[in-house]
PDB file of C-alpha atoms in Angstrom:
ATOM      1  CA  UNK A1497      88.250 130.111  76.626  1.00  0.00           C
ATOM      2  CA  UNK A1498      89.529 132.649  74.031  1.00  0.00           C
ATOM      3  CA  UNK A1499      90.931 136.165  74.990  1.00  0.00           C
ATOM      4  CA  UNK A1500      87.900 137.727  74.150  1.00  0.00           C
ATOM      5  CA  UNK A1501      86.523 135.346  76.826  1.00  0.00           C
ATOM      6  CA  UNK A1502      84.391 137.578  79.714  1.00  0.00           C
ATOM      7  CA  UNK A1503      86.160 135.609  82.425  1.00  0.00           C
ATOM      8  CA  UNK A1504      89.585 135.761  80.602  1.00  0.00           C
ATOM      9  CA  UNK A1505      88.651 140.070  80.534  1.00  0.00           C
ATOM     10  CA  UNK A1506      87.600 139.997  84.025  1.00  0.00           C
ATOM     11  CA  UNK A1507      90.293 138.627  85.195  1.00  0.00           C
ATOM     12  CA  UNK A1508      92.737 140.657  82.766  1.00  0.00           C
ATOM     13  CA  UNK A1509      91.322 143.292  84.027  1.00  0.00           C
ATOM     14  CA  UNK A1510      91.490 142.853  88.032  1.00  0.00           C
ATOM     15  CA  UNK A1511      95.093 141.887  87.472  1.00  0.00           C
ATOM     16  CA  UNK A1512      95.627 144.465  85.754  1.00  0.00           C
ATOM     17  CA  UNK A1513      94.178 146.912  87.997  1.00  0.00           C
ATOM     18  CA  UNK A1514      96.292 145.697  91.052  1.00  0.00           C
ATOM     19  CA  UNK A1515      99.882 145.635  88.930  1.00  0.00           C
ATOM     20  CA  UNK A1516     101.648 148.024  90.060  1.00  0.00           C
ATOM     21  CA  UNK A1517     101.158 146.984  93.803  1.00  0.00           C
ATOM     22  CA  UNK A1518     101.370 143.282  93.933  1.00  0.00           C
ATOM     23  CA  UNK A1519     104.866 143.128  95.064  1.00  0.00           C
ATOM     24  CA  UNK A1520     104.379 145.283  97.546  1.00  0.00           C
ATOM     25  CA  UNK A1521     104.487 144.843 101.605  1.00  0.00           C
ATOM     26  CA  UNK A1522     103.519 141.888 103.318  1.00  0.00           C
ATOM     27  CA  UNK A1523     101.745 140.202  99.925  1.00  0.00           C
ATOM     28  CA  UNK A1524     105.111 140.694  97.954  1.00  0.00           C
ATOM     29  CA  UNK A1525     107.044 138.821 100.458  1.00  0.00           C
ATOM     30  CA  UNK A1526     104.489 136.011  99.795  1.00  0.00           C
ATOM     31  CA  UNK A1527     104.740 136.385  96.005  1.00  0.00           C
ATOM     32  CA  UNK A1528     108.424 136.166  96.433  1.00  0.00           C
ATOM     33  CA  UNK A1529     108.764 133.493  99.127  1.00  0.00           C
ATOM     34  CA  UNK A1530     106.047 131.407  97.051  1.00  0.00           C
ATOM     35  CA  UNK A1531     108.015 131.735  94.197  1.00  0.00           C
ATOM     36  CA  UNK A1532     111.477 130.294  95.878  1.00  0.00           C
ATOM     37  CA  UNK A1533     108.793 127.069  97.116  1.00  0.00           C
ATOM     38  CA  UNK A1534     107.822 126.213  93.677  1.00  0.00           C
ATOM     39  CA  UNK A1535     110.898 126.383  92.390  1.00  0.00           C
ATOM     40  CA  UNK A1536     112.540 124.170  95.213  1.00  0.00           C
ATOM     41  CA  UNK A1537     110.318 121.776  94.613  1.00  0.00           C
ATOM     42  CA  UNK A1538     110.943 120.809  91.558  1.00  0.00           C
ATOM     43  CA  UNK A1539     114.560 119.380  92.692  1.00  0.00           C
ATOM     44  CA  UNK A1540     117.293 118.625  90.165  1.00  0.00           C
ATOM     45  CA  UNK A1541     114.722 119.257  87.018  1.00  0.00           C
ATOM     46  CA  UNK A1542     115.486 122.941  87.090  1.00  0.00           C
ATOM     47  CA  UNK A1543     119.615 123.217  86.880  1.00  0.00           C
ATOM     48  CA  UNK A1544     121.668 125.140  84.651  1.00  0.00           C
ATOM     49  CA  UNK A1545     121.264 124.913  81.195  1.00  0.00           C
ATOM     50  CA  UNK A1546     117.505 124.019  81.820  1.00  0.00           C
ATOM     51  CA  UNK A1547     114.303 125.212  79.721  1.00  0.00           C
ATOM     52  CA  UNK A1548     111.570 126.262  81.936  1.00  0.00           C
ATOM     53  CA  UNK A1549     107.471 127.476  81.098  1.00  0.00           C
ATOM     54  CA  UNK A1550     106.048 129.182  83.564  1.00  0.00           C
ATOM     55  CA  UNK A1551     102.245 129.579  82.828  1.00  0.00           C
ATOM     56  CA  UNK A1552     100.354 132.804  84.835  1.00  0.00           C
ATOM     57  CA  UNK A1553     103.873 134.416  85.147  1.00  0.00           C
ATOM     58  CA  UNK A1554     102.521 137.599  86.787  1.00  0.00           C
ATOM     59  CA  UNK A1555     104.870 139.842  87.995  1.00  0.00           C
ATOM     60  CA  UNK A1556     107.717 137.327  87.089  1.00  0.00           C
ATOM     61  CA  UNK A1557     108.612 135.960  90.520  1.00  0.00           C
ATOM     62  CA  UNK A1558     108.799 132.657  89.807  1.00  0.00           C
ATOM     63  CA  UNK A1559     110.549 133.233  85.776  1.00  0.00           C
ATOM     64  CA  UNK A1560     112.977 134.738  88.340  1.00  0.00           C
ATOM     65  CA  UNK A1561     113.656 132.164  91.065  1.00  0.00           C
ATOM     66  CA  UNK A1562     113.890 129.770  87.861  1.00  0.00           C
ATOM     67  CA  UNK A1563     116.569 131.992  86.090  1.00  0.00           C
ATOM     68  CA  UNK A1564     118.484 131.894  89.284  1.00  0.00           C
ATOM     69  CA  UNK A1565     119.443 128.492  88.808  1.00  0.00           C
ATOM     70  CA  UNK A1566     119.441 127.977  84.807  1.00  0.00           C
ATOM     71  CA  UNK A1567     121.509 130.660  83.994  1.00  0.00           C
ATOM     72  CA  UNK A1568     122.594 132.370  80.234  1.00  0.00           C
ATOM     73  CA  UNK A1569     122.633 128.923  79.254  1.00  0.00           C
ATOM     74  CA  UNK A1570     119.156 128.132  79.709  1.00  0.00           C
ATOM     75  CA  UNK A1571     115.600 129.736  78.962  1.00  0.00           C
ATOM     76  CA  UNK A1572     112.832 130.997  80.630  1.00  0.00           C
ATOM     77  CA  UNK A1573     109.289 131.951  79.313  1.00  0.00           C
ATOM     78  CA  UNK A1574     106.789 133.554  81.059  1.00  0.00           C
ATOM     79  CA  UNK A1575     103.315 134.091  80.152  1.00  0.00           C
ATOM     80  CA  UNK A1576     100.367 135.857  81.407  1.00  0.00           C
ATOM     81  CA  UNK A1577      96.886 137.259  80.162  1.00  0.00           C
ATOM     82  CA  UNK A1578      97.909 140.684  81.972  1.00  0.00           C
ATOM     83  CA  UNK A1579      99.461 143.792  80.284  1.00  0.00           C
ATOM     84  CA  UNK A1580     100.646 145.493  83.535  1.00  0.00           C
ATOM     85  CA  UNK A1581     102.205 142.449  84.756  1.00  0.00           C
ATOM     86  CA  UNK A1582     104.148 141.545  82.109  1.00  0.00           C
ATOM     87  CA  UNK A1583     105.592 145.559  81.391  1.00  0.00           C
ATOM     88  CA  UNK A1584     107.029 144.949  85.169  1.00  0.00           C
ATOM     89  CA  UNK A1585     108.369 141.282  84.759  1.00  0.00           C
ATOM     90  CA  UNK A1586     110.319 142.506  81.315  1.00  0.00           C
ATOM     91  CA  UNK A1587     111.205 145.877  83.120  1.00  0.00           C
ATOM     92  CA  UNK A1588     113.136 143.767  86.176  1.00  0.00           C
ATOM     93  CA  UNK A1589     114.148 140.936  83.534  1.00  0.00           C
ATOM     94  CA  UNK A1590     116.145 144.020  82.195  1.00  0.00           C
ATOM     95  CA  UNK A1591     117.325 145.603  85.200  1.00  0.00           C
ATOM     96  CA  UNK A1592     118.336 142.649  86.517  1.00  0.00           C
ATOM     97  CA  UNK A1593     120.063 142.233  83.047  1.00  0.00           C
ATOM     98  CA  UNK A1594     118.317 138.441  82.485  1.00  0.00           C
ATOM     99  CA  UNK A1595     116.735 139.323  79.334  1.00  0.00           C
ATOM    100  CA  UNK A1596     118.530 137.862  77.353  1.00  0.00           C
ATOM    101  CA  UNK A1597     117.537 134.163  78.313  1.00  0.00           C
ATOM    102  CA  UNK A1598     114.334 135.355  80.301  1.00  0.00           C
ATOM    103  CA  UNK A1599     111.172 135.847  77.938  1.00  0.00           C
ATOM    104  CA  UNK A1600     107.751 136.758  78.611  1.00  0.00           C
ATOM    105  CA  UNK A1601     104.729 137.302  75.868  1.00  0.00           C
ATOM    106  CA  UNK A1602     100.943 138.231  76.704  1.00  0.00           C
ATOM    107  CA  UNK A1603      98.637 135.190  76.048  1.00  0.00           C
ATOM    108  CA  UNK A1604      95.910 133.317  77.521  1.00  0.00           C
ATOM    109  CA  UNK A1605      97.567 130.273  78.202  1.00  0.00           C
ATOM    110  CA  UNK A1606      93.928 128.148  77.332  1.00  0.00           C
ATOM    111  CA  UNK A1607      95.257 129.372  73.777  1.00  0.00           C
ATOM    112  CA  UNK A1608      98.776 128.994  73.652  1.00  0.00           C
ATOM    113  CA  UNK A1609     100.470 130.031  70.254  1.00  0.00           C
ATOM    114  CA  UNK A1610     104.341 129.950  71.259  1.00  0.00           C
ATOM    115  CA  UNK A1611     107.041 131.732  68.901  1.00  0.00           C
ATOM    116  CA  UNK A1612     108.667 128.922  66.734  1.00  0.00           C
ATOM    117  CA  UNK A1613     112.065 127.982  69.077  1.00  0.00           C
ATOM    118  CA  UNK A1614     109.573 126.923  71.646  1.00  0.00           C
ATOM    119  CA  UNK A1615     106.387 125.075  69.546  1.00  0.00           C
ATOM    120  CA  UNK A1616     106.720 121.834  67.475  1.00  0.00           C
ATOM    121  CA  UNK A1617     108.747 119.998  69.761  1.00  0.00           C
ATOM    122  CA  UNK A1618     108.758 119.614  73.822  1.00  0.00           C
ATOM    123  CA  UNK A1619     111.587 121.897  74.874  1.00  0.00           C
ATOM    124  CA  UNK A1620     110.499 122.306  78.807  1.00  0.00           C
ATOM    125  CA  UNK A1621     112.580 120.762  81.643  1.00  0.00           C
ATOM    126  CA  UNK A1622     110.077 121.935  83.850  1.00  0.00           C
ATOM    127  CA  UNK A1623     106.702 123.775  83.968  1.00  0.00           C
ATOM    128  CA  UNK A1624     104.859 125.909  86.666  1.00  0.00           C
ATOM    129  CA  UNK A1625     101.731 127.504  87.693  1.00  0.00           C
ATOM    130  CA  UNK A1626     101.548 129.707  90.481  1.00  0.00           C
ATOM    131  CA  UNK A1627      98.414 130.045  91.791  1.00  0.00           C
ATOM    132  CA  UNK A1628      96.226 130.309  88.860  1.00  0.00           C
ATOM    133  CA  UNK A1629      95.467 126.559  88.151  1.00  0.00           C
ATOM    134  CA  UNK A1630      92.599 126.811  89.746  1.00  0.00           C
ATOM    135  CA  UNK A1631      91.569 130.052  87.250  1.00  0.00           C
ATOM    136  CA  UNK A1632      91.211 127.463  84.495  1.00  0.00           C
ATOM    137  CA  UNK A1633      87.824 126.276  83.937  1.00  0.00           C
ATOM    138  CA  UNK A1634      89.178 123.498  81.977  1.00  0.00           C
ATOM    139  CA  UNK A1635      92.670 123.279  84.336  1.00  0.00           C
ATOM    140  CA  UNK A1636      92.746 118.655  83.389  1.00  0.00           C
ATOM    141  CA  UNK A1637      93.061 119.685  79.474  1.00  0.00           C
ATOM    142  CA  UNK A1638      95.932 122.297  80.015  1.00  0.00           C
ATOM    143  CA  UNK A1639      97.821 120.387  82.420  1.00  0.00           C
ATOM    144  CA  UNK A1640      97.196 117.457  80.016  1.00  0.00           C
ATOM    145  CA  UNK A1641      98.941 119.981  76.943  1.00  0.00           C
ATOM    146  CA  UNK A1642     101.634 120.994  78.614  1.00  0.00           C
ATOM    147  CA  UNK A1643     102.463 117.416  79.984  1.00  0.00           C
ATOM    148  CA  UNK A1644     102.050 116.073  76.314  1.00  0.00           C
ATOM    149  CA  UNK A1645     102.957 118.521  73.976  1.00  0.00           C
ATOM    150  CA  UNK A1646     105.352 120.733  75.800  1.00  0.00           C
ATOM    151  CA  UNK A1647     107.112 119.283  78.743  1.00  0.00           C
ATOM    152  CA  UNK A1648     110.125 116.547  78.139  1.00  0.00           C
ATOM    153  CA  UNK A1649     109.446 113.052  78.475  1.00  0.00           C
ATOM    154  CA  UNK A1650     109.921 113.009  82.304  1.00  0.00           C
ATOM    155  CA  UNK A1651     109.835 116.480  83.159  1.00  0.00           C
ATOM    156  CA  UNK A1652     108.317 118.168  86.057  1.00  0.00           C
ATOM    157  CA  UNK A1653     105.330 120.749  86.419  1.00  0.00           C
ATOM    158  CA  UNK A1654     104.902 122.327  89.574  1.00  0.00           C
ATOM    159  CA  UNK A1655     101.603 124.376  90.644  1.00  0.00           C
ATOM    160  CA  UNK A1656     100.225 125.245  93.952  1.00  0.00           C
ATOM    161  CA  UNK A1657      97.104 126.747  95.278  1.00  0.00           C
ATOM    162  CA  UNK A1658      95.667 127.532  98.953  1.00  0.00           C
ATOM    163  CA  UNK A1659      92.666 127.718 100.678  1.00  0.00           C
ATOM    164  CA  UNK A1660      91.065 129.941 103.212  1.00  0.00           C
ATOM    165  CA  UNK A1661      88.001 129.486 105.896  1.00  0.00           C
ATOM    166  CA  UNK A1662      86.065 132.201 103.973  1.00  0.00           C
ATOM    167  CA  UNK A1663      85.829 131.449 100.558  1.00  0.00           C
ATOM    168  CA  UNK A1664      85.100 127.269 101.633  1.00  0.00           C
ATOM    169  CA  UNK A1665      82.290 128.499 103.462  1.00  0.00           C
ATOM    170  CA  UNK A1666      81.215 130.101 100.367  1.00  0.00           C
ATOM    171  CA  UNK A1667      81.877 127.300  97.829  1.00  0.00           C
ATOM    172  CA  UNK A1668      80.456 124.691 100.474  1.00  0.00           C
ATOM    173  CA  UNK A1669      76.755 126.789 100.315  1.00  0.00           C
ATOM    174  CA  UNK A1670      77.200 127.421  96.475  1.00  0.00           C
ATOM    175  CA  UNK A1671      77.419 123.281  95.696  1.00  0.00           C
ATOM    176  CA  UNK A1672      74.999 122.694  98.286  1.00  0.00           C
ATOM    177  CA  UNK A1673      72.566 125.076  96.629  1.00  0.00           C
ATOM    178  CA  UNK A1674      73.819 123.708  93.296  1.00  0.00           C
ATOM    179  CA  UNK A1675      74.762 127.348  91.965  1.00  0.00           C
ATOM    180  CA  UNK A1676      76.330 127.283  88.867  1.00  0.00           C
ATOM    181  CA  UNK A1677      79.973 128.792  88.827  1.00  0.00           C
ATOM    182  CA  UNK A1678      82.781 129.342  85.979  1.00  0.00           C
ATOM    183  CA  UNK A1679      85.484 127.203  88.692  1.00  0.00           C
ATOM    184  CA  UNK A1680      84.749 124.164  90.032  1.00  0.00           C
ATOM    185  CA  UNK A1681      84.281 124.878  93.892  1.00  0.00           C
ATOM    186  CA  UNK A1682      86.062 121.874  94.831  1.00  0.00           C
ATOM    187  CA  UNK A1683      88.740 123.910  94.673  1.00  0.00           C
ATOM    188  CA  UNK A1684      87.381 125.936  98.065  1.00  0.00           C
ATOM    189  CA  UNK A1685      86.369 123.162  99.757  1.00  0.00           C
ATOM    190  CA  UNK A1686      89.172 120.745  99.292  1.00  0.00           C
ATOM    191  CA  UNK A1687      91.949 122.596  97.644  1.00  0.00           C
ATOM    192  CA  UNK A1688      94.836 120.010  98.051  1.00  0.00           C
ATOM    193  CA  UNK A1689      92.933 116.928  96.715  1.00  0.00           C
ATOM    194  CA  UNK A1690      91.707 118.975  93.656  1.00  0.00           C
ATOM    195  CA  UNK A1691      95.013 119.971  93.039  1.00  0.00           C
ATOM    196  CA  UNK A1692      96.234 116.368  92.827  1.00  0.00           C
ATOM    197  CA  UNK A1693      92.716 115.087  91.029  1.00  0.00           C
ATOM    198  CA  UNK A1694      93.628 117.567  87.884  1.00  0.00           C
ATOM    199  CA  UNK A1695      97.500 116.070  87.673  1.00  0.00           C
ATOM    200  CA  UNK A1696      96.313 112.585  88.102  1.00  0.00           C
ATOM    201  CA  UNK A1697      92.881 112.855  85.668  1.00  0.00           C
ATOM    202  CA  UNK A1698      95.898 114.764  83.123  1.00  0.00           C
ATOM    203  CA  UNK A1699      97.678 111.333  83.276  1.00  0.00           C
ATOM    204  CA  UNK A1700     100.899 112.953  84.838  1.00  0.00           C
ATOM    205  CA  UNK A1701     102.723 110.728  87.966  1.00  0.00           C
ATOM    206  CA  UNK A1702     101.863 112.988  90.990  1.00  0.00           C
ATOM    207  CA  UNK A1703     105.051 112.252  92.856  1.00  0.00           C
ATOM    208  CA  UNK A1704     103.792 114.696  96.092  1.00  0.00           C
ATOM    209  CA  UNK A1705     101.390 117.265  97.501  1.00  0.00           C
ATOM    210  CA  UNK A1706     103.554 119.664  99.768  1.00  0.00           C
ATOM    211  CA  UNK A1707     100.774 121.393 102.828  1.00  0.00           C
ATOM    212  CA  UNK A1708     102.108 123.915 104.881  1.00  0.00           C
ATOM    213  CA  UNK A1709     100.400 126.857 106.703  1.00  0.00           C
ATOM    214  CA  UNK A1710     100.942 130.218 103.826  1.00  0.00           C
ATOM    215  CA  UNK A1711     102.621 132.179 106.995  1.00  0.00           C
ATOM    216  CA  UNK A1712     104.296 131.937 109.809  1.00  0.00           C
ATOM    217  CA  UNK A1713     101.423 133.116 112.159  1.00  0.00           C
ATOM    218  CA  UNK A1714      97.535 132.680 112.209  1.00  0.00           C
ATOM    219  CA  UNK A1715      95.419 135.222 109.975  1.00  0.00           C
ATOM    220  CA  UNK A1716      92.724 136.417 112.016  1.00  0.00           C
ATOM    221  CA  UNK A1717      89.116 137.432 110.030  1.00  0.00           C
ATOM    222  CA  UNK A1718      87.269 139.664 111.778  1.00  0.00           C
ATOM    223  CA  UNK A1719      83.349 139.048 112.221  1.00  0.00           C
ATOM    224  CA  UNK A1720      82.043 140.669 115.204  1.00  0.00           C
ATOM    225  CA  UNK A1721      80.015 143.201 113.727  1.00  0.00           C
ATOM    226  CA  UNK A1722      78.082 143.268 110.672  1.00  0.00           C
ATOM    227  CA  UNK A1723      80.433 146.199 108.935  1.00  0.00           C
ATOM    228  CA  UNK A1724      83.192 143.246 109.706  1.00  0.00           C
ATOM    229  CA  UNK A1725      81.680 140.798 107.376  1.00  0.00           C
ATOM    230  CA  UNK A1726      80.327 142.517 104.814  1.00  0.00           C
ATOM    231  CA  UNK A1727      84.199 144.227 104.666  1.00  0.00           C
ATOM    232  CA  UNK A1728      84.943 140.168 104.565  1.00  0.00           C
ATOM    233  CA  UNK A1729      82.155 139.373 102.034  1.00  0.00           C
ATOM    234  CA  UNK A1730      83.329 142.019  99.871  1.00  0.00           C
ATOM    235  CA  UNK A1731      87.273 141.605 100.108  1.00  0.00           C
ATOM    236  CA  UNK A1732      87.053 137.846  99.816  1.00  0.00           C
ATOM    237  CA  UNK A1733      83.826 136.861  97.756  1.00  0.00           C
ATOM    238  CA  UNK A1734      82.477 140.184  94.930  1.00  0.00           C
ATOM    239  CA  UNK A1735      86.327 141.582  94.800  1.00  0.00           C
ATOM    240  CA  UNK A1736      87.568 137.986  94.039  1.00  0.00           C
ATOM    241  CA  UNK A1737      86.622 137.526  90.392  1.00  0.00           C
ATOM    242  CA  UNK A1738      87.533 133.703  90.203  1.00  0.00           C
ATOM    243  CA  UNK A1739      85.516 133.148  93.469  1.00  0.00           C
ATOM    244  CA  UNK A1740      82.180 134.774  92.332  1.00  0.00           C
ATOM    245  CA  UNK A1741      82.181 135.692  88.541  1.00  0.00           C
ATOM    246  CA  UNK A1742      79.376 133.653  86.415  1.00  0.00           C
ATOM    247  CA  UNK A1743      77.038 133.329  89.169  1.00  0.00           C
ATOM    248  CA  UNK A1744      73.595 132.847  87.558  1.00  0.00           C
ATOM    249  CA  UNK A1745      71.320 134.128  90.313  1.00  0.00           C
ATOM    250  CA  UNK A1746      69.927 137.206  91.225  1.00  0.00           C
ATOM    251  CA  UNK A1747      69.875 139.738  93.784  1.00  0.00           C
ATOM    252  CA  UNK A1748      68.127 138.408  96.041  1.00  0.00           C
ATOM    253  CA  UNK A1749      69.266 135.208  95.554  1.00  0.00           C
ATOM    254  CA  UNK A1750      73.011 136.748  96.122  1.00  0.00           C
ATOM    255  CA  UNK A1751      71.414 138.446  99.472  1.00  0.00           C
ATOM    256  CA  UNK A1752      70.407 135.262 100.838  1.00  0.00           C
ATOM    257  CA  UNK A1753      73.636 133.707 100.096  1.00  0.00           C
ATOM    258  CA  UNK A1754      75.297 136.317 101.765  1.00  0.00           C
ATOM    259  CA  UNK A1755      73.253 135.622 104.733  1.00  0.00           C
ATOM    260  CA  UNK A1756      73.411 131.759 105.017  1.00  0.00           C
ATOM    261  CA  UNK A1757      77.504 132.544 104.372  1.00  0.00           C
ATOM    262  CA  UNK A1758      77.289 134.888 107.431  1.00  0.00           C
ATOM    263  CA  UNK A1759      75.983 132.192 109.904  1.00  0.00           C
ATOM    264  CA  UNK A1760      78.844 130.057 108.258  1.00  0.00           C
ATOM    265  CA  UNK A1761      81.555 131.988 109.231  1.00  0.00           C
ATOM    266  CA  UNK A1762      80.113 133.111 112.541  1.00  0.00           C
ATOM    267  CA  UNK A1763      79.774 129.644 113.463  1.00  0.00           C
ATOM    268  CA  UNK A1764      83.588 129.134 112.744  1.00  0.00           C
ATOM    269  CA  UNK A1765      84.315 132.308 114.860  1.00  0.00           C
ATOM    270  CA  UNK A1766      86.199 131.966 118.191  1.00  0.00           C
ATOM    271  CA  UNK A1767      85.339 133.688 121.222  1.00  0.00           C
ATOM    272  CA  UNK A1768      87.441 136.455 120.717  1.00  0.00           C
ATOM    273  CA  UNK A1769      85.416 137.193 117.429  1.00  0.00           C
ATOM    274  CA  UNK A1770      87.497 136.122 114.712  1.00  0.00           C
ATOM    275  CA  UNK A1771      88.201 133.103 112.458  1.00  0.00           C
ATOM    276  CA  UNK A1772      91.544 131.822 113.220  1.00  0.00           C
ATOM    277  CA  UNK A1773      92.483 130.883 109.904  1.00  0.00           C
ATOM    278  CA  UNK A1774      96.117 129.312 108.914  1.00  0.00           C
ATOM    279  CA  UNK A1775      95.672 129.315 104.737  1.00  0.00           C
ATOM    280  CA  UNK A1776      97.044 126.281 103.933  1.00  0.00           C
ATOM    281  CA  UNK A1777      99.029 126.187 100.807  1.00  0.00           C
ATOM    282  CA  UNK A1778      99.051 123.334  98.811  1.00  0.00           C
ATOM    283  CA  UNK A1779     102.285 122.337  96.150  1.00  0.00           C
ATOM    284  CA  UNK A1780     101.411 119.315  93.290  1.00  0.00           C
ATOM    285  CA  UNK A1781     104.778 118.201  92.092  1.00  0.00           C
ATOM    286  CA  UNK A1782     104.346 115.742  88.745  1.00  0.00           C
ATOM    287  CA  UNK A1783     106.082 114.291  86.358  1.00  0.00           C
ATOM    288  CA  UNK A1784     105.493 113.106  82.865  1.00  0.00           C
ATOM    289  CA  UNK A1785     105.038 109.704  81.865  1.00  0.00           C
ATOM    290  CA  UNK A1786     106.526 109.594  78.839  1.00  0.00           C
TER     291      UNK A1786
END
């Protein structure tokens, strides 16, 4: 996948649309509290003095949890396909006066080309991917780079991802109808044991998958009237470029998904009309072998 990729631009693109508000409200407390999870979880591998890589840096949230505990003494990149994400991670690594230790450069990270202090060796502590491994059409072989060509002999790569009633519906009637799709839909319909199938099939030691609900109450999707799921349909399914971008079929095929995805969710309704849905979010923690 090369930057001139149409998925890599579609989703440069939708990330860089939503930039400037990502942090924002109740989805920036998520970013943020997401961010201090990851980073937790990797234990004693991130301390001062370590060197971190954190792949689909966004915003910066987790470069920043990391640079909490490594200090001037260590180093943090960052790297991300989007151009309005990284001008507000280097903005707060200034502001926050971390910029000195806390890096970030704009690449597609299927196509890493790191400046010389970080290629040629394997200067990482620790690695992480917050929710974007699942992006990767080919997530096994960058896991497998990182663990092998970037990471310390027995350092630790973190990633996460999380699943939702809506788009498993979806990804259950696209690989029952054998539709092809860019990302494997495994990831919809079983999000945790994906996320452990890429660590193990990179040949990292998986030492735990973390599940716990993604907030502290239930989100509630509303489908009691038609305008109510096609508001769904379009918020979680067409508006979610990794969920439906490369779908060979054609309109009417995409209507007749629609439909069959309707009576899926409606069947998972509750009488009050909506899906009570907790998100589960799912944390790999892995270590190299060697």
């Amino acid at each position: 996948m090369s930057a001139s990729d149409p998925f890599v631009n579609t989703l440069r693109k939708f990330y860089n649309d939503v930039g400037d508000k990502y942090d924002r409200g109740q989805m920036g407390e998520w970013h943020q509290k997401a961010a201090d999870i990851l980073v937790d979880a990797s234990g004693s591998s991130v301390k001062e003095g370590s060197w971190v890589l954190d792949l689909a840096t966004g915003t910066g949230n987790v470069a920043f949890a990391a640079a909490a505990k490594v200090g001037p003494s260590g180093q943090v990149l960052g790297i991300d396909i989007s151009e309005n994400f990284l001008e507000h991670a280097k903005s707060t690594a200034t502001e926050l006066g971390l910029d000195t230790f806390v890096e970030f450069i704009n690449q597609d990270v299927t196509h890493l080309s790191l400046p010389s202090k970080y290629s040629g060796h394997r200067p990482f502590d620790a690695a992480f991917c917050g929710s974007a491994v699942m992006l990767f059409p080919d997530s096994v072989a960058i896991v497998r780079k990182v663990a092998t060509e970037l990471l310390k002999p027995g350092g630790i790569f973190v990633a996460d991802t999380h699943g939702s009633i809506p788009g498993a519906v979806f990804f259950d009637i696209v690989r029952s109808k054998g539709i092809e799709t860019v990302l494997d839909p495994a990831w919809g319909t079983q999000p945790g044991e994906t996320l452990r199938r890429v660590f193990e099939d990179s040949g990292m030691i998986v030492k735990e998958i973390i599940s716990n609900p993604r907030s502290t109450g239930i989100v509630k999707w509303d489908v009691r009237t038609p305008e109510a799921r096609n508001t769904l349909w379009e918020n979680t399914i067409i508006k979610a470029p990794w969920v439906s971008f490369g779908m060979k079929i054609s309109a009417e095929e995409l209507a007749e998904l629609k439909s069959t995805w309707e009576e899926g969710i409606m069947a998972r309704a509750q009488s009050d009309g909506f899906i009570h849905d907790d998100i589960m979010h799912y944390v790999a923690v892995s270590k190299t072998k060697n």
